[in-house]
Coordinates of N, CA and C in Angstrom, one line a residue:
X1 N -11.4 9.6 -8.8 CA -10.8 8.3 -9.1 C -9.8 8.0 -7.4
X2 N -9.9 6.0 -7.2 CA -9.5 6.5 -5.9 C -7.7 6.4 -6.0
X3 N -7.3 7.0 -4.4 CA -5.9 7.0 -4.0 C -5.9 6.4 -3.2
X4 N -5.0 5.2 -3.7 CA -4.1 4.5 -2.3 C -3.2 4.4 -1.1
X5 N -2.9 4.8 -0.5 CA -1.3 5.3 -0.3 C -1.5 4.2 0.9
X6 N 0.4 4.1 0.9 CA 0.8 3.7 1.8 C 1.5 3.9 3.2
X7 N 1.4 3.9 4.5 CA 2.0 4.7 4.8 C 2.4 3.4 6.4
X8 N 3.6 4.0 6.3 CA 3.9 3.3 7.6 C 5.0 3.9 8.6
X9 N 5.6 4.2 9.7 CA 6.3 5.4 10.2 C 6.9 4.1 9.9
X10 N 7.2 3.0 10.1 CA 8.3 2.6 9.8 C 9.2 2.1 8.2
X11 N 10.6 2.2 8.6 CA 11.4 1.7 7.2 C 11.3 0.3 7.3
X12 N 11.0 -0.7 5.9 CA 11.1 -2.1 5.9 C 9.5 -2.3 6.1
X13 N 8.9 -1.7 6.0 CA 7.6 -2.5 6.6 C 7.1 -3.9 5.3
X14 N 7.1 -2.7 3.8 CA 6.7 -3.7 3.0 C 5.9 -2.4 2.1
X15 N 6.6 -1.2 2.6 CA 5.3 -0.5 1.4 C 5.7 -1.3 0.2
X16 N 6.9 -0.5 -0.2 CA 6.5 -0.6 -1.7 C 6.7 -2.3 -2.6
X17 N 6.5 -2.8 -1.9 CA 6.2 -3.9 -2.6 C 4.9 -4.1 -2.6
X18 N 4.4 -4.3 -1.1 CA 2.8 -4.6 -1.2 C 2.5 -3.3 -2.5
X19 N 3.0 -2.3 -2.5 CA 2.7 -0.7 -3.7 C 2.6 -1.9 -5.4
X20 N 3.7 -2.1 -5.5 CA 3.9 -2.6 -6.8 C 2.9 -3.4 -7.0
X21 N 2.8 -4.9 -5.7 CA 2.3 -5.8 -5.9 C 0.4 -5.3 -6.5
X22 N 0.6 -4.4 -6.0 CA -0.8 -3.6 -6.0 C -1.0 -3.5 -7.0
X23 N -0.5 -2.7 -7.7 CA -0.5 -1.5 -8.8 C -0.2 -2.4 -9.8
X24 N 0.7 -3.5 -10.0 CA 0.2 -4.1 -11.0 C -0.8 -4.6 -11.3
X25 N -1.2 -5.5 -10.3 CA -2.5 -6.2 -10.6 C -3.9 -5.7 -10.6
X26 N -3.7 -3.8 -10.5 CA -4.2 -3.7 -11.5 C -4.7 -3.6 -12.7
X27 N -2.9 -3.3 -12.9 CA -2.9 -3.1 -15.1 C -2.6 -4.0 -15.0
X28 N -2.8 -5.0 -15.2 CA -3.2 -6.8 -15.4 C -4.4 -6.9 -15.4
X29 N -5.1 -6.0 -14.5 CA -6.9 -6.1 -15.0 C -7.2 -5.3 -16.0
X30 N -6.4 -4.1 -16.6 CA -7.1 -3.4 -17.6 C -6.7 -1.6 -17.8
X31 N -6.7 -1.3 -16.4 CA -7.3 0.0 -15.4 C -5.6 0.4 -15.4
X32 N -6.1 1.8 -15.4 CA -4.5 2.3 -15.9 C -4.5 3.4 -14.9
X33 N -3.3 3.3 -14.2 CA -3.0 3.7 -12.9 C -1.2 4.3 -13.3
X34 N -1.2 4.9 -12.0 CA 0.1 5.7 -12.3 C 0.4 5.7 -10.5
X35 N 1.6 5.3 -10.8 CA 1.9 5.3 -8.1 C 2.7 6.4 -8.4
X36 N 2.7 7.1 -6.8 CA 3.8 7.9 -7.2 C 4.2 7.9 -6.1
X37 N 5.9 7.5 -6.5 CA 7.0 7.3 -5.4 C 7.1 8.6 -4.9
X38 N 6.7 8.0 -3.8 CA 6.9 9.1 -2.6 C 8.3 9.0 -1.3
X39 N 8.8 8.1 -1.9 CA 10.2 8.0 -1.3 C 11.4 8.5 -1.5
X40 N 11.9 8.7 -0.7 CA 13.6 9.2 -1.3 C 14.3 8.8 -1.8
X41 N 14.1 6.7 -1.1 CA 15.0 5.7 -1.4 C 14.2 5.4 -3.0
X42 N 13.2 6.3 -3.2 CA 13.5 5.2 -4.8 C 13.0 4.2 -5.5
X43 N 12.4 3.3 -4.8 CA 13.0 1.6 -5.0 C 11.3 1.8 -6.0
X44 N 10.5 2.7 -6.4 CA 8.8 1.6 -6.7 C 10.5 2.5 -8.7
X45 N 10.6 3.9 -8.8 CA 11.1 3.7 -9.9 C 11.9 3.3 -10.1
X46 N 13.1 2.8 -9.7 CA 14.5 2.0 -9.8 C 13.2 0.8 -10.1
X47 N 12.3 0.5 -9.5 CA 11.4 -1.0 -10.4 C 11.3 -0.7 -12.1
X48 N 10.6 0.3 -12.1 CA 9.9 1.5 -13.1 C 10.9 0.8 -14.2
X49 N 12.0 1.8 -14.3 CA 13.4 2.1 -14.7 C 13.3 0.3 -16.1
X50 N 13.3 -0.9 -14.9 CA 13.5 -1.9 -15.5 C 12.9 -2.5 -16.2
X51 N 12.9 -3.0 -18.0 CA 11.7 -3.7 -18.8 C 10.7 -4.5 -17.6
X52 N 10.1 -4.6 -18.8 CA 8.8 -5.1 -18.1 C 7.9 -4.1 -17.4
X53 N 7.5 -3.2 -17.3 CA 6.6 -2.4 -17.0 C 5.7 -1.9 -17.0
X54 N 4.4 -3.3 -16.4 CA 3.0 -2.7 -18.0 C 2.2 -1.3 -18.6
X55 N 2.3 -1.2 -19.9 CA 2.1 -0.9 -20.6 C 1.5 0.7 -19.8
X56 N 0.7 0.4 -19.6 CA -0.5 1.4 -19.2 C -0.6 1.7 -17.3
X57 N 0.8 1.3 -16.6 CA 1.3 1.9 -15.5 C 1.7 2.5 -15.4
X58 N 2.0 3.3 -15.4 CA 2.9 4.8 -14.9 C 4.1 5.4 -13.1
X59 N 4.9 5.4 -13.7 CA 5.1 6.0 -11.6 C 6.1 7.0 -12.4
X60 N 5.6 7.9 -11.1 CA 6.2 9.7 -10.6 C 7.1 9.7 -10.0
X61 N 8.1 9.7 -10.0 CA 8.9 10.9 -8.9 C 9.4 12.0 -8.6
X62 N 10.3 12.1 -8.3 CA 10.2 13.8 -7.4 C 9.8 14.4 -6.7
X63 N 8.8 14.0 -6.4 CA 7.8 14.7 -5.6 C 8.3 14.4 -4.6
X64 N 7.8 15.9 -3.4 CA 8.2 16.5 -2.5 C 6.8 17.4 -1.7
X65 N 8.0 17.4 -1.1 CA 6.3 18.2 0.2 C 5.5 19.2 -0.4
X66 N 6.3 20.5 -1.4 CA 5.6 21.7 -2.2 C 4.7 20.8 -3.0
X67 N 5.0 19.9 -3.7 CA 4.5 19.2 -4.9 C 3.3 18.3 -4.7
X68 N 3.6 16.9 -3.9 CA 2.7 16.1 -3.6 C 1.2 16.2 -4.1
X69 N 0.2 16.8 -2.5 CA -1.4 17.4 -3.5 C -1.2 17.7 -4.6
X70 N -0.3 18.3 -5.6 CA -0.7 18.7 -6.4 C -0.8 18.0 -7.7
X71 N 0.0 16.9 -7.6 CA 0.2 15.8 -7.8 C -0.8 14.4 -8.0
X72 N -1.3 14.8 -6.7 CA -2.4 13.4 -6.7 C -3.5 13.9 -7.2
X73 N -3.7 14.5 -6.6 CA -5.2 15.7 -7.3 C -4.7 15.9 -9.0
X74 N -4.2 16.2 -9.4 CA -3.6 15.4 -11.2 C -3.9 14.6 -11.6
X75 N -3.2 14.0 -10.7 CA -3.5 12.3 -12.0 C -5.2 11.7 -11.0
X76 N -5.3 11.4 -9.8 CA -6.2 11.2 -9.7 C -8.1 11.9 -10.8
X77 N -7.4 12.6 -11.5 CA -8.6 12.8 -12.8 C -8.1 12.8 -13.7
X78 N -6.9 12.0 -13.7 CA -6.5 11.2 -15.5 C -6.6 9.9 -15.5
X79 N -6.6 9.2 -14.6 CA -6.6 7.7 -14.3 C -7.6 6.9 -12.9
X80 N -8.0 5.8 -13.5 CA -8.7 5.0 -12.5 C -8.2 5.0 -11.0
X81 N -6.5 4.4 -10.7 CA -6.3 4.5 -9.5 C -4.9 4.9 -9.7
X82 N -5.0 6.2 -8.1 CA -3.5 6.3 -8.2 C -3.0 5.7 -6.7
X83 N -1.7 5.3 -6.7 CA -1.0 3.9 -5.6 C 0.0 4.9 -5.0
X84 N 0.5 5.9 -3.7 CA 1.3 6.1 -3.2 C 1.6 5.4 -2.8
X85 N 3.5 5.4 -2.3 CA 4.5 4.9 -1.8 C 5.0 5.6 -1.0
X86 N 5.1 6.2 0.3 CA 5.6 6.8 0.6 C 7.5 6.5 1.5
X87 N 7.9 7.3 2.3 CA 8.8 7.6 2.6 C 8.5 6.7 4.8
X88 N 9.6 5.7 5.0 CA 9.2 5.4 6.0 C 9.6 6.2 7.1
X89 N 8.8 7.2 7.5 CA 8.3 7.9 9.2 C 7.8 8.9 8.6
X90 N 7.4 9.9 9.5 CA 6.1 10.7 9.6 C 6.7 12.1 9.2
X91 N 6.0 12.6 8.3 CA 6.4 13.9 8.0 C 4.8 14.7 7.4
X92 N 5.1 15.9 6.6 CA 3.7 16.5 6.5 C 4.1 16.1 4.6
X93 N 5.0 15.5 3.5 CA 4.7 14.4 3.1 C 4.4 13.6 3.3
X94 N 3.7 12.9 4.1 CA 2.9 12.1 4.3 C 1.5 12.3 4.8
X95 N 1.8 13.3 5.3 CA 0.2 13.9 5.9 C -0.6 14.4 4.9
X96 N 0.1 15.1 3.6 CA -0.8 15.1 3.2 C -1.1 14.8 2.1
X97 N 0.0 13.2 2.0 CA -0.6 12.0 0.6 C -2.1 11.6 1.6
X98 N -2.1 11.1 2.5 CA -2.9 10.8 3.9 C -4.9 11.6 4.0
X99 N -4.3 13.1 3.2 CA -4.8 12.9 3.3 C -6.0 13.7 2.1
X100 N -5.9 13.4 1.2 CA -6.0 12.9 -0.1 C -6.5 11.9 -0.7
X101 N -5.8 10.0 0.4 CA -6.9 9.7 0.3 C -8.1 8.9 0.3
X102 N -8.4 8.0 -0.4 CA -9.0 7.2 0.0 C -9.5 6.1 0.6
X103 N -8.2 5.1 0.7 CA -7.8 4.5 1.3 C -6.3 4.8 2.2
X104 N -5.9 3.9 2.9 CA -4.7 4.0 3.7 C -4.7 2.4 3.9
X105 N -3.6 1.8 3.4 CA -3.0 0.9 4.2 C -2.0 0.9 4.9
X106 N -1.8 0.4 5.2 CA -0.5 0.6 6.5 C -0.1 -1.3 6.9
X107 N 1.3 -1.7 5.2 CA 2.0 -2.5 6.0 C 2.6 -2.7 7.5
X108 N 2.1 -4.4 7.9 CA 2.5 -4.3 9.0 C 3.7 -5.4 9.2
X109 N 4.9 -5.1 9.5 CA 5.4 -7.0 9.8 C 4.9 -7.5 10.9
X110 N 5.1 -9.1 11.7 CA 4.7 -9.5 13.5 C 5.1 -9.3 13.6
X111 N 5.8 -8.1 13.9 CA 5.8 -7.7 15.1 C 5.6 -6.6 16.0
X112 N 5.9 -6.5 17.3 CA 5.0 -5.2 18.7 C 6.0 -4.4 18.2
X113 N 6.5 -3.4 17.4 CA 7.5 -2.9 17.5 C 6.7 -2.3 16.3
X114 N 6.7 -3.4 14.6 CA 5.8 -2.6 13.7 C 4.4 -2.3 14.4
X115 N 3.7 -3.1 15.1 CA 1.9 -3.0 16.0 C 2.1 -1.5 16.0
X116 N 3.6 -0.9 16.8 CA 3.2 0.5 17.5 C 3.9 1.4 16.9
X117 N 4.4 1.2 15.8 CA 3.8 2.2 14.3 C 2.7 2.0 13.6
X118 N 2.9 1.2 13.3 CA 1.3 1.3 12.9 C -0.1 1.9 13.7
X119 N -0.1 1.8 15.1 CA -0.5 2.6 15.5 C -0.2 4.6 15.7
X120 N 1.3 4.6 15.6 CA 1.0 5.9 15.4 C 0.4 6.5 13.4
X121 N 0.7 5.6 12.8 CA 0.1 5.6 11.6 C -1.5 5.5 11.4
X122 N -2.0 5.5 12.6 CA -3.5 5.6 12.9 C -3.4 6.7 13.4
X123 N -3.2 7.5 13.8 CA -3.3 8.6 15.1 C -2.7 10.3 14.6
X124 N -2.0 9.4 12.9 CA -1.8 10.7 11.9 C -2.8 10.5 10.8
X125 N -3.6 9.6 10.6 CA -5.0 9.5 9.8 C -5.7 9.9 10.2
X126 N -6.7 10.0 12.1 CA -7.1 10.8 12.3 C -6.8 12.3 12.6
X127 N -5.4 12.6 12.7 CA -5.2 13.6 12.4 C -5.6 14.4 11.5
X128 N -5.8 14.1 10.3 CA -6.4 13.9 8.9 C -7.0 14.0 8.7
X129 N -8.3 13.0 9.8 CA -9.0 12.8 9.1 C -10.2 14.5 10.1
X130 N -10.0 15.3 11.3 CA -9.6 16.2 12.2 C -10.0 17.2 11.6
X131 N -9.1 17.5 10.9 CA -7.8 19.0 10.0 C -8.8 18.9 8.9
X132 N -8.7 17.6 7.7 CA -10.1 18.3 6.6 C -12.0 17.6 6.2
X133 N -12.2 17.4 7.7 CA -13.3 17.4 8.2 C -13.9 16.1 7.3
X134 N -13.2 14.9 6.8 CA -13.5 13.2 6.2 C -13.2 13.0 6.8
X135 N -13.7 11.7 7.1 CA -13.1 10.4 7.4 C -12.3 9.3 5.8
X136 N -11.1 9.1 6.3 CA -10.0 8.7 5.6 C -9.5 7.1 5.7
X137 N -10.9 6.0 5.0 CA -10.4 4.9 5.9 C -9.4 4.2 5.2
X138 N -9.0 3.2 6.4 CA -7.4 2.5 6.5 C -7.9 1.1 7.2
X139 N -6.9 0.6 6.8 CA -6.8 -1.0 7.0 C -5.7 -1.3 7.3
X140 N -4.8 -2.5 7.9 CA -3.6 -3.1 8.2 C -3.3 -3.8 7.3
X141 N -2.7 -4.3 6.8 CA -1.5 -5.9 6.4 C -0.2 -6.1 6.6
X142 N -0.8 -7.2 6.6 CA 0.1 -8.4 7.1 C 0.7 -8.9 6.7
X143 N 2.4 -7.9 6.5 CA 3.4 -8.6 4.9 C 4.3 -9.3 5.2
X144 N 4.9 -9.9 4.5 CA 6.2 -10.7 4.8 C 6.3 -12.1 6.1
X145 N 4.7 -12.7 5.7 CA 4.5 -14.0 6.6 C 4.4 -15.0 6.1
X146 N 4.1 -16.1 6.9 CA 5.0 -17.7 6.3 C 3.2 -18.1 5.8
X147 N 3.6 -19.1 4.7 CA 2.1 -19.6 4.7 C 2.0 -20.8 6.1
X148 N 2.9 -21.4 6.4 CA 2.5 -22.5 6.9 C 3.5 -22.0 8.2
X149 N 3.0 -21.1 8.7 CA 3.7 -20.7 10.1 C 3.0 -20.0 11.1
X150 N 2.1 -20.3 11.7 CA 1.6 -19.2 12.4 C 2.0 -18.8 13.9
X151 N 2.7 -17.7 13.6 CA 3.2 -17.2 15.3 C 2.4 -17.0 16.1
X152 N 2.7 -16.6 17.3 CA 1.9 -16.6 18.1 C 1.5 -16.0 18.4
X153 N 2.8 -14.8 18.2 CA 3.1 -13.0 19.0 C 2.2 -12.4 17.4
X154 N 2.2 -13.0 16.1 CA 1.2 -12.5 14.5 C -0.3 -12.4 15.2
X155 N -1.1 -13.7 16.3 CA -2.2 -13.8 16.5 C -2.6 -12.7 17.3
X156 N -1.6 -12.7 18.5 CA -1.6 -11.2 19.8 C -2.4 -10.1 19.0
X157 N -0.8 -9.4 18.6 CA -1.5 -8.7 17.3 C -2.7 -8.4 16.9
X158 N -2.8 -10.0 15.6 CA -3.7 -9.5 15.1 C -5.3 -9.6 16.5
X159 N -5.3 -9.4 17.2 CA -6.2 -9.8 18.3 C -6.0 -8.3 19.5
X160 N -5.5 -7.7 19.3 CA -4.7 -6.5 19.7 C -5.5 -5.6 19.5
X161 N -5.0 -5.6 17.5 CA -6.0 -4.5 16.7 C -7.5 -4.6 16.7
X162 N -8.3 -6.0 16.4 CA -9.7 -6.4 16.8 C -10.3 -5.8 17.7
X163 N -9.6 -6.3 18.7 CA -10.2 -5.6 19.6 C -10.2 -4.0 20.0
X164 N -9.5 -3.2 19.6 CA -9.4 -2.0 19.0 C -9.8 -1.4 18.1
X165 N -10.9 -2.5 17.2 CA -11.5 -1.8 16.4 C -10.9 -1.4 15.1
X166 N -9.8 -2.6 14.5 CA -8.9 -1.6 14.0 C -8.8 -2.3 12.8
X167 N -9.4 -1.7 10.9 CA -9.6 -2.4 10.0 C -8.2 -3.5 9.9
X168 N -8.8 -4.9 9.6 CA -7.1 -6.0 9.1 C -7.7 -6.9 7.9
X169 N -7.3 -6.5 6.9 CA -6.9 -6.9 5.5 C -7.5 -8.9 6.3
X170 N -7.9 -9.8 4.9 CA -7.6 -11.2 5.2 C -6.6 -11.4 4.5
X171 N -6.3 -10.6 3.4 CA -5.1 -11.3 2.7 C -3.8 -11.0 3.9
X172 N -2.6 -11.9 3.6 CA -1.2 -11.3 3.5 C -0.6 -11.7 2.8
X173 N 0.3 -10.7 2.5 CA 1.5 -11.0 1.9 C 2.4 -11.7 1.9
X174 N 2.0 -12.8 1.7 CA 3.6 -13.9 2.0 C 5.2 -13.0 1.8
X175 N 5.7 -14.3 3.1 CA 7.2 -13.7 2.5 C 7.1 -15.4 1.1
X176 N 7.2 -14.3 -0.1 CA 8.1 -15.0 -1.6 C 8.7 -15.0 -2.1
X177 N 9.4 -15.6 -2.9 CA 10.5 -14.6 -3.6 C 10.2 -13.7 -4.9
X178 N 8.6 -14.5 -4.9 CA 8.4 -13.5 -6.1 C 7.9 -12.2 -6.5
X179 N 7.4 -11.8 -4.4 CA 7.9 -10.9 -4.6 C 8.7 -9.7 -4.5
X180 N 10.2 -10.2 -4.3 CA 11.9 -9.9 -3.9 C 11.5 -9.6 -5.7
X181 N 11.5 -10.6 -6.2 CA 12.9 -11.1 -7.3 C 12.2 -9.7 -8.4
X182 N 10.3 -9.0 -8.7 CA 10.3 -8.0 -9.5 C 11.3 -7.2 -9.3
X183 N 11.7 -6.9 -8.3 CA 12.9 -5.9 -7.7 C 14.1 -5.8 -8.6
X184 N 14.5 -7.0 -8.9 CA 16.0 -7.4 -9.6 C 15.7 -7.7 -11.1
X185 N 14.4 -8.6 -11.3 CA 14.5 -8.3 -12.9 C 13.7 -7.7 -13.8
X186 N 12.8 -6.4 -12.4 CA 11.5 -6.0 -13.2 C 10.8 -7.1 -14.2
X187 N 9.5 -5.9 -14.4 CA 8.3 -6.3 -14.9 C 7.6 -6.6 -13.7
X188 N 6.2 -8.0 -13.6 CA 6.0 -7.9 -12.8 C 5.8 -10.1 -12.6
X189 N 5.3 -10.6 -11.4 CA 5.0 -11.8 -10.9 C 4.8 -12.6 -12.3
X190 N 3.6 -11.7 -13.3 CA 3.3 -13.1 -14.4 C 4.1 -12.9 -15.2
X191 N 5.2 -11.9 -15.7 CA 5.9 -11.9 -16.3 C 7.7 -12.5 -15.7
X192 N 7.9 -13.0 -15.1 CA 8.9 -13.5 -13.7 C 9.0 -15.2 -15.2
X193 N 10.0 -15.9 -15.3 CA 10.1 -17.1 -15.4 C 10.4 -18.5 -14.4
X194 N 9.4 -19.4 -14.5 CA 9.8 -20.4 -13.5 C 11.5 -21.0 -13.7
X195 N 11.8 -20.0 -13.9 CA 13.8 -20.9 -14.0 C 14.1 -19.0 -13.1
X196 N 13.5 -18.4 -13.1 CA 13.5 -17.5 -12.1 C 13.6 -17.7 -10.8
X197 N 12.1 -18.1 -10.5 CA 11.5 -18.3 -9.2 C 10.8 -18.9 -8.8
X198 N 10.3 -19.7 -8.4 CA 9.8 -21.2 -7.5 C 8.4 -20.5 -7.2
X199 N 7.8 -21.2 -7.5 CA 6.1 -20.9 -6.7 C 5.3 -20.0 -7.0
X200 N 5.4 -19.6 -8.4 CA 5.2 -18.1 -9.2 C 3.1 -18.3 -9.1
X201 N 3.0 -19.2 -9.7 CA 1.4 -19.3 -9.3 C 1.0 -18.5 -7.8
X202 N 1.1 -19.9 -7.6 CA 1.6 -18.8 -5.4 C 1.0 -17.5 -5.2
X203 N 2.2 -16.7 -5.7 CA 2.7 -15.7 -5.2 C 1.8 -14.8 -6.5
X204 N 1.5 -15.6 -7.3 CA -0.1 -14.2 -8.5 C -1.1 -15.0 -8.6
X205 N -1.9 -15.9 -7.0 CA -3.2 -16.4 -6.5 C -3.5 -14.7 -5.4
X206 N -1.6 -14.7 -4.5 CA -1.3 -13.6 -2.7 C -2.2 -12.4 -3.8
X207 N -1.2 -12.1 -5.3 CA -1.8 -11.0 -5.7 C -3.3 -10.5 -5.6
X208 N -3.6 -11.9 -6.3 CA -4.9 -11.2 -6.8 C -5.6 -11.2 -6.0
X209 N -5.4 -11.8 -4.8 CA -6.4 -11.4 -3.8 C -6.6 -10.0 -3.1
X210 N -4.8 -9.7 -2.6 CA -4.7 -8.5 -2.4 C -5.2 -7.4 -2.6
X211 N -5.2 -7.6 -5.0 CA -5.8 -6.2 -5.1 C -7.7 -6.8 -5.7
X212 N -7.9 -7.8 -4.6 CA -9.5 -8.1 -5.1 C -10.1 -7.0 -3.5
X213 N -9.1 -7.6 -3.0 CA -10.0 -7.1 -1.6 C -9.8 -5.9 -1.2
X214 N -9.3 -5.1 -1.9 CA -8.7 -3.9 -1.7 C -9.9 -3.0 -3.0
X215 N -10.0 -3.7 -3.5 CA -11.2 -2.9 -4.8 C -12.7 -3.0 -3.9
X216 N -12.7 -4.2 -3.2 CA -13.8 -4.5 -2.7 C -14.2 -3.3 -1.4
X217 N -13.1 -3.1 -1.2 CA -13.3 -2.0 0.2 C -13.2 -1.0 0.0
X218 N -12.5 -0.8 -1.3 CA -12.7 0.9 -1.3 C -14.5 0.6 -2.1
X219 N -14.8 0.2 -2.6 CA -16.6 0.1 -3.1 C -16.8 -0.2 -2.1
X220 N -16.9 0.0 -0.9 CA -17.6 -0.5 0.4 C -17.8 0.7 0.8
X221 N -15.9 1.5 0.9 CA -16.1 2.5 1.7 C -16.5 4.1 1.2
X222 N -16.2 4.3 -0.1 CA -16.9 5.3 -1.1 C -17.6 6.3 -0.8
X223 N -18.9 5.6 0.2 CA -19.7 6.2 0.8 C -19.4 7.9 1.6
X224 N -18.2 7.5 2.4 CA -17.0 7.4 3.5 C -16.2 9.1 2.7
X225 N -16.1 8.8 1.5 CA -16.3 10.1 0.9 C -16.1 11.5 1.6
X226 N -17.5 11.2 1.6 CA -18.3 13.0 1.2 C -18.7 13.1 3.3
X227 N -18.1 12.1 4.7 CA -18.8 11.7 5.2 C -17.6 13.0 6.2
X228 N -18.4 13.8 6.9 CA -17.7 14.0 8.1 C -16.9 13.6 9.0
X229 N -15.9 13.6 9.8 CA -15.6 13.2 10.8 C -15.7 13.1 11.9
X230 N -15.8 12.4 13.0 CA -16.4 12.3 13.9 C -16.0 13.2 14.6

């Protein structure tokens, strides 16, 4: 079953938020989902302890460098989707998780610093491809973007990534209050109340589009699982 890994050497890029949004949307569609929280700050685990988490979504914490591969392999035989939220640094834990991924999502904010850190993540993915003689699909996900303002720098970074043949999600995770609120109130976007957060419908639409693109990408890259790295 697919293992989806969120990786970026830079903290604060939106890994945990994107991981929870994706996992919640997959669970809402009826799939059993396990989120492995391998971030030492345990943001997903803290969210999972609040009320409102989907019954078919489980959060696994206390994962270490020594156990990350065992956890991924064990849960991938039990549930349709395993989502892994990693620490914001380069480590063996990150490398091990990437080596078991069917898709690596690299969250990036619209800054040159984030783009440089994304390049480091891509380099690590390619190292794992060579080490394990298998292709590891990946794509950059722009996070915390504005729905109305399109900065020139963001456009420039997209052009640079396209020129380097780096896959990029068409969907962006916009800067929305709802995505932050679930870490305060618990639950999912669908369980938030209009009295708590504004523009819930737009946030829900954003989450659906992201999850749909992830599933489509997994279907497209599934034959690559057995392929050998170039």
